[in-house]
CSV table of C-alpha atoms in Angstrom, one decimal:
chain,number,residue,atom,x,y,z
A,1018,ASP,CA,-170.3,80.6,232.6
A,1019,PRO,CA,-169.5,78.3,235.6
A,1020,PRO,CA,-166.3,76.2,235.5
A,1021,VAL,CA,-166.4,72.9,233.7
A,1022,ASP,CA,-165.0,69.7,235.2
A,1023,VAL,CA,-163.6,66.8,233.1
A,1024,HIS,CA,-162.6,63.5,234.9
A,1025,LEU,CA,-159.5,61.9,233.4
A,1026,GLU,CA,-159.4,58.2,234.0
A,1027,ILE,CA,-155.9,56.7,234.8
A,1028,LYS,CA,-156.2,52.9,234.7
A,1029,SER,CA,-153.7,50.2,235.5
A,1030,VAL,CA,-154.0,47.7,232.6
A,1031,GLY,CA,-150.9,45.8,233.4
A,1032,ASP,CA,-150.3,42.9,235.8
A,1033,TYR,CA,-148.3,45.0,238.3
A,1034,PRO,CA,-149.2,48.0,240.4
A,1035,LEU,CA,-149.0,51.3,238.5
A,1036,ARG,CA,-147.2,53.9,240.6
A,1037,ILE,CA,-147.7,57.6,239.6
A,1038,SER,CA,-144.5,59.5,240.5
A,1039,ASP,CA,-145.5,62.9,239.2
A,1040,ILE,CA,-148.2,64.9,237.5
A,1041,LYS,CA,-147.1,68.2,236.0
A,1042,GLN,CA,-149.0,70.9,234.3
A,1043,SER,CA,-147.2,73.2,231.9
A,1044,PHE,CA,-149.2,76.3,232.8
A,1045,ILE,CA,-149.2,77.6,229.3
A,1046,SER,CA,-152.7,78.8,230.3
A,1047,ASN,CA,-154.2,79.8,233.7
A,1048,SER,CA,-157.6,78.5,232.7
A,1049,PHE,CA,-157.0,74.9,233.8
A,1050,THR,CA,-156.5,73.5,237.3
A,1051,LEU,CA,-155.8,69.9,238.4
A,1052,SER,CA,-157.1,68.0,241.4
A,1053,THR,CA,-154.8,65.8,243.5
A,1054,LEU,CA,-155.0,62.0,243.0
A,1055,VAL,CA,-156.1,60.2,246.2
A,1056,ASN,CA,-154.0,57.2,245.5
A,1057,LEU,CA,-150.7,57.3,243.6
A,1058,GLU,CA,-150.5,53.5,243.5
A,1059,ILE,CA,-153.1,51.8,241.3
A,1060,MET,CA,-153.7,48.1,241.5
A,1061,PRO,CA,-154.1,46.1,238.2
A,1062,GLY,CA,-157.5,46.6,236.8
A,1063,ASP,CA,-158.2,49.6,239.0
A,1064,SER,CA,-158.6,53.2,238.1
A,1065,GLU,CA,-158.0,56.6,239.6
A,1066,PHE,CA,-159.6,59.8,238.4
A,1067,LEU,CA,-157.9,63.2,237.9
A,1068,THR,CA,-160.3,66.1,237.8
A,1069,ILE,CA,-159.4,68.9,235.3
A,1070,THR,CA,-161.3,72.1,235.8
A,1071,TYR,CA,-161.6,74.6,233.0
A,1072,ASP,CA,-162.5,78.2,234.0
A,1073,ALA,CA,-161.9,80.4,231.0
A,1074,THR,CA,-159.6,83.3,231.6
A,1075,LYS,CA,-159.4,84.4,227.9
A,1076,TYR,CA,-161.6,84.6,224.9
A,1077,GLY,CA,-161.2,82.1,222.1
A,1078,PRO,CA,-159.1,79.0,221.9
A,1079,ASP,CA,-157.2,78.0,225.0
A,1080,ALA,CA,-154.9,75.0,225.7
A,1081,ASP,CA,-152.4,73.5,228.1
A,1082,THR,CA,-150.6,70.2,228.6
A,1083,ILE,CA,-150.3,67.6,231.4
A,1084,ARG,CA,-147.4,65.3,231.9
A,1085,ILE,CA,-148.0,62.1,233.9
A,1086,GLU,CA,-144.9,60.2,235.0
A,1087,SER,CA,-145.1,56.6,236.3
A,1088,ASN,CA,-143.3,53.2,236.5
A,1089,ASP,CA,-144.8,52.1,233.2
A,1090,PRO,CA,-141.8,50.6,231.4
A,1091,ASP,CA,-143.2,51.4,227.9
A,1092,GLU,CA,-144.6,54.9,228.6
A,1093,GLN,CA,-142.8,56.4,231.6
A,1094,ALA,CA,-144.1,59.8,230.6
A,1095,VAL,CA,-147.5,60.5,229.0
A,1096,ILE,CA,-148.2,63.9,227.6
A,1097,ILE,CA,-151.9,64.9,227.4
A,1098,LEU,CA,-153.2,68.0,225.6
A,1099,ILE,CA,-156.1,69.7,227.2
A,1100,ALA,CA,-158.1,72.4,225.4
A,1101,GLY,CA,-161.1,74.7,225.8
A,1102,LEU,CA,-162.7,77.6,224.0
A,1103,GLY,CA,-163.6,80.8,225.8
A,1104,ALA,CA,-167.0,82.1,224.8
A,1105,THR,CA,-166.6,85.4,223.0
A,1106,PRO,CA,-169.2,88.2,223.0
A,1107,GLU,CA,-169.5,90.4,220.0
A,1108,LEU,CA,-171.6,93.6,219.8
A,1109,GLN,CA,-173.2,94.5,216.5
A,1110,ILE,CA,-174.8,98.0,216.1
A,1111,ILE,CA,-177.2,98.9,213.3
A,1112,PRO,CA,-177.1,101.6,212.2
A,1113,ILE,CA,-173.8,103.2,213.3
A,1114,SER,CA,-175.0,106.6,212.0
A,1115,LYS,CA,-178.3,108.3,211.6
A,1116,ASP,CA,-179.1,111.5,209.8
A,1117,PHE,CA,-182.6,112.9,210.6
A,1118,GLY,CA,-182.3,115.4,207.8
A,1119,HIS,CA,-184.1,118.7,208.1
A,1120,VAL,CA,-186.8,118.8,210.8
A,1121,ASP,CA,-189.2,121.6,211.4
A,1122,ILE,CA,-188.9,123.1,214.9
A,1123,ALA,CA,-192.6,122.9,215.6
A,1124,SER,CA,-193.0,119.3,214.4
A,1125,PRO,CA,-193.3,116.3,216.8
A,1126,PRO,CA,-190.1,114.6,218.0
A,1127,SER,CA,-188.3,112.4,215.4
A,1128,ILE,CA,-187.3,108.9,216.7
A,1129,ALA,CA,-184.5,106.7,215.4
A,1130,THR,CA,-184.3,103.1,216.6
A,1131,VAL,CA,-180.8,101.6,217.0
A,1132,SER,CA,-180.5,97.8,217.1
A,1133,LEU,CA,-177.9,96.1,219.4
A,1134,THR,CA,-177.2,92.4,218.8
A,1135,ASN,CA,-174.8,90.0,220.5
A,1136,THR,CA,-173.5,88.0,217.5
A,1137,GLY,CA,-170.9,86.2,219.6
A,1138,ASP,CA,-171.2,83.0,221.7
A,1139,GLY,CA,-170.5,84.6,225.1
A,1140,LEU,CA,-172.5,86.8,227.4
A,1141,LEU,CA,-172.2,90.5,226.3
A,1142,GLU,CA,-172.0,93.0,229.1
A,1143,ILE,CA,-172.5,96.7,228.3
A,1144,SER,CA,-170.8,98.7,231.0
A,1145,LYS,CA,-171.5,102.3,229.9
A,1146,ILE,CA,-173.6,104.3,227.4
A,1147,GLU,CA,-172.5,107.9,227.1
A,1148,GLU,CA,-173.8,110.9,225.2
A,1149,LEU,CA,-170.4,112.6,224.5
A,1150,ASP,CA,-171.6,115.9,223.2
A,1151,SER,CA,-174.5,116.5,225.6
A,1152,ASN,CA,-176.6,118.1,222.8
A,1153,ILE,CA,-179.9,119.0,224.3
A,1154,ASP,CA,-181.7,118.5,221.0
A,1155,ILE,CA,-180.6,114.8,220.7
A,1156,ASN,CA,-181.3,112.4,223.5
A,1157,ILE,CA,-181.6,108.7,224.3
A,1158,VAL,CA,-185.1,108.0,225.4
A,1159,THR,CA,-185.1,104.2,225.7
A,1160,TYR,CA,-182.0,102.5,227.0
A,1161,PRO,CA,-181.3,98.8,226.3
A,1162,PRO,CA,-180.6,96.0,228.8
A,1163,MET,CA,-177.0,96.0,229.9
A,1164,LYS,CA,-176.5,92.2,229.4
A,1165,LEU,CA,-177.2,90.3,226.2
A,1166,THR,CA,-177.1,86.5,225.8
A,1167,PRO,CA,-175.8,85.1,222.5
A,1168,SER,CA,-178.1,86.0,219.6
A,1169,GLN,CA,-180.1,88.4,221.7
A,1170,GLN,CA,-181.2,91.6,220.0
A,1171,VAL,CA,-182.4,94.7,221.8
A,1172,THR,CA,-183.2,98.3,220.7
A,1173,MET,CA,-182.3,101.8,221.8
A,1174,ASP,CA,-184.4,104.8,220.8
A,1175,VAL,CA,-182.9,108.2,220.1
A,1176,MET,CA,-185.0,111.3,219.8
A,1177,TYR,CA,-184.3,114.5,217.8
A,1178,LEU,CA,-186.3,117.5,218.9
A,1179,PRO,CA,-184.6,120.8,217.9
A,1180,PHE,CA,-185.2,123.9,220.0
A,1181,ASP,CA,-183.3,126.4,217.9
A,1182,ALA,CA,-182.2,126.8,214.3
A,1183,GLY,CA,-179.1,125.2,212.9
A,1184,SER,CA,-177.5,121.8,212.7
A,1185,ASP,CA,-177.0,119.3,215.5
A,1186,GLU,CA,-174.7,116.3,216.1
A,1187,GLU,CA,-174.4,113.8,219.0
A,1188,ARG,CA,-171.9,111.0,219.4
A,1189,ILE,CA,-173.1,108.0,221.5
A,1190,LYS,CA,-170.3,105.8,222.9
A,1191,ILE,CA,-171.1,102.3,224.0
A,1192,THR,CA,-168.5,100.4,226.1
A,1193,SER,CA,-168.8,96.6,226.5
A,1194,ASN,CA,-166.7,93.5,227.0
A,1195,ASP,CA,-166.5,92.8,223.3
A,1196,PRO,CA,-162.8,91.9,223.1
A,1197,ILE,CA,-162.4,93.1,219.5
A,1198,ASN,CA,-164.4,96.4,219.7
A,1199,PRO,CA,-164.7,97.3,223.4
A,1200,THR,CA,-165.9,100.8,222.5
A,1201,GLN,CA,-168.1,101.7,219.6
A,1202,LYS,CA,-169.7,105.0,218.6
A,1203,ILE,CA,-173.0,106.0,217.0
A,1204,ILE,CA,-173.2,109.3,215.2
A,1205,ILE,CA,-176.6,111.1,215.2
A,1206,ARG,CA,-177.1,114.2,213.1
A,1207,GLY,CA,-180.0,116.5,212.3
A,1208,ALA,CA,-180.8,120.1,211.3
A,1209,THR,CA,-183.7,122.4,211.5
A,1210,ALA,CA,-185.8,123.1,208.4
A,1211,ASP,CA,-185.5,126.9,208.4
A,1212,PRO,CA,-188.0,129.1,206.6
A,1213,ASP,CA,-186.8,132.1,204.5
A,1214,ILE,CA,-189.3,134.9,203.7
A,1215,ASP,CA,-189.1,136.7,200.4
A,1216,SER,CA,-191.2,139.8,199.8
A,1217,PRO,CA,-190.8,143.1,198.1
A,1218,THR,CA,-189.1,145.8,200.1
A,1219,LEU,CA,-190.8,148.7,198.2
A,1220,ILE,CA,-194.3,149.0,196.9
A,1221,ASP,CA,-194.8,152.2,195.0
A,1222,PHE,CA,-198.5,153.4,194.5
A,1223,GLY,CA,-197.4,156.3,192.3
A,1224,ILE,CA,-199.6,159.4,192.2
A,1225,SER,CA,-203.1,159.1,193.5
A,1226,ASP,CA,-205.9,161.7,193.9
A,1227,VAL,CA,-207.0,162.4,197.4
A,1228,GLY,CA,-209.9,160.2,198.2
A,1229,ASP,CA,-209.2,157.6,195.6
A,1230,THR,CA,-208.3,154.0,196.7
A,1231,THR,CA,-205.5,152.2,195.0
A,1232,LYS,CA,-204.8,148.5,195.6
A,1233,ARG,CA,-201.6,146.6,195.1
A,1234,THR,CA,-201.0,142.8,195.6
A,1235,ILE,CA,-198.0,141.8,197.6
A,1236,THR,CA,-196.6,138.3,197.2
A,1237,ILE,CA,-195.0,136.8,200.3
A,1238,GLU,CA,-193.0,133.7,199.4
A,1239,ASN,CA,-191.2,131.1,201.5
A,1240,ILE,CA,-188.0,130.2,199.7
A,1241,GLY,CA,-186.6,128.2,202.6
A,1242,ILE,CA,-187.2,124.5,203.5
A,1243,GLY,CA,-189.1,124.9,206.7
A,1244,ILE,CA,-192.7,126.1,207.4
A,1245,LEU,CA,-193.0,129.9,207.4
A,1246,ARG,CA,-195.5,131.1,209.9
A,1247,VAL,CA,-196.6,134.7,209.5
A,1248,THR,CA,-197.4,136.1,213.0
A,1249,GLY,CA,-198.5,139.5,212.0
A,1250,ILE,CA,-198.8,142.1,209.2
A,1251,TYR,CA,-199.1,145.8,210.2
A,1252,PHE,CA,-198.2,149.3,209.1
A,1253,SER,CA,-195.5,151.1,210.9
A,1254,ASN,CA,-196.2,154.9,210.6
A,1255,SER,CA,-198.9,155.9,208.2
A,1256,SER,CA,-202.7,156.2,208.3
A,1257,ALA,CA,-203.0,156.3,204.5
A,1258,PHE,CA,-202.8,152.5,204.2
């Protein structure tokens, strides 16, 4: 946000000219700057204005003091407290982890939507989004805007498309100007739904007369969790079957 100016009125309410001898800032904070008074002598009934500029250099509460010294016999030194509040961004990520479960290799891509919200009162700036593990099966397909105003919510889509059997994991790291959590990670997991064929390894037809036909039924069962696709059934080395 741009700097904010406040004009402090210094008024001579007595019957004798008010002479300002010194204006001191304590410099507890670097967020406040003072202008220079044009006239250090103020006639009775007149006013001079001291401009105080607040340009936040820190998040959260901020304060400083000003000491004004003059020839006022009752208050030769006046202490003024000046305060401000640096707007603070805050990144909220939902969910911070996603498990796609078991996915069949031949099925369409699975998409998870991650919500990013600026729950603070300052501008949130995302400086970097990284896929730390570079897993080719898990990828960000829709990136969010890199600047979020207070209360703004955006989304990021992550796709899981396994190319080979096994389990997968990807850590997504988001870096921002959130002063409490400057880096946050999202854990994405998934695994392939692998088929498992179960069939007899021996089929014994027993003794048969030449010329007779004997039939047996073979049961092929998928005892896995993925789709079993049978690509071919053939005999290896006999013409009797």
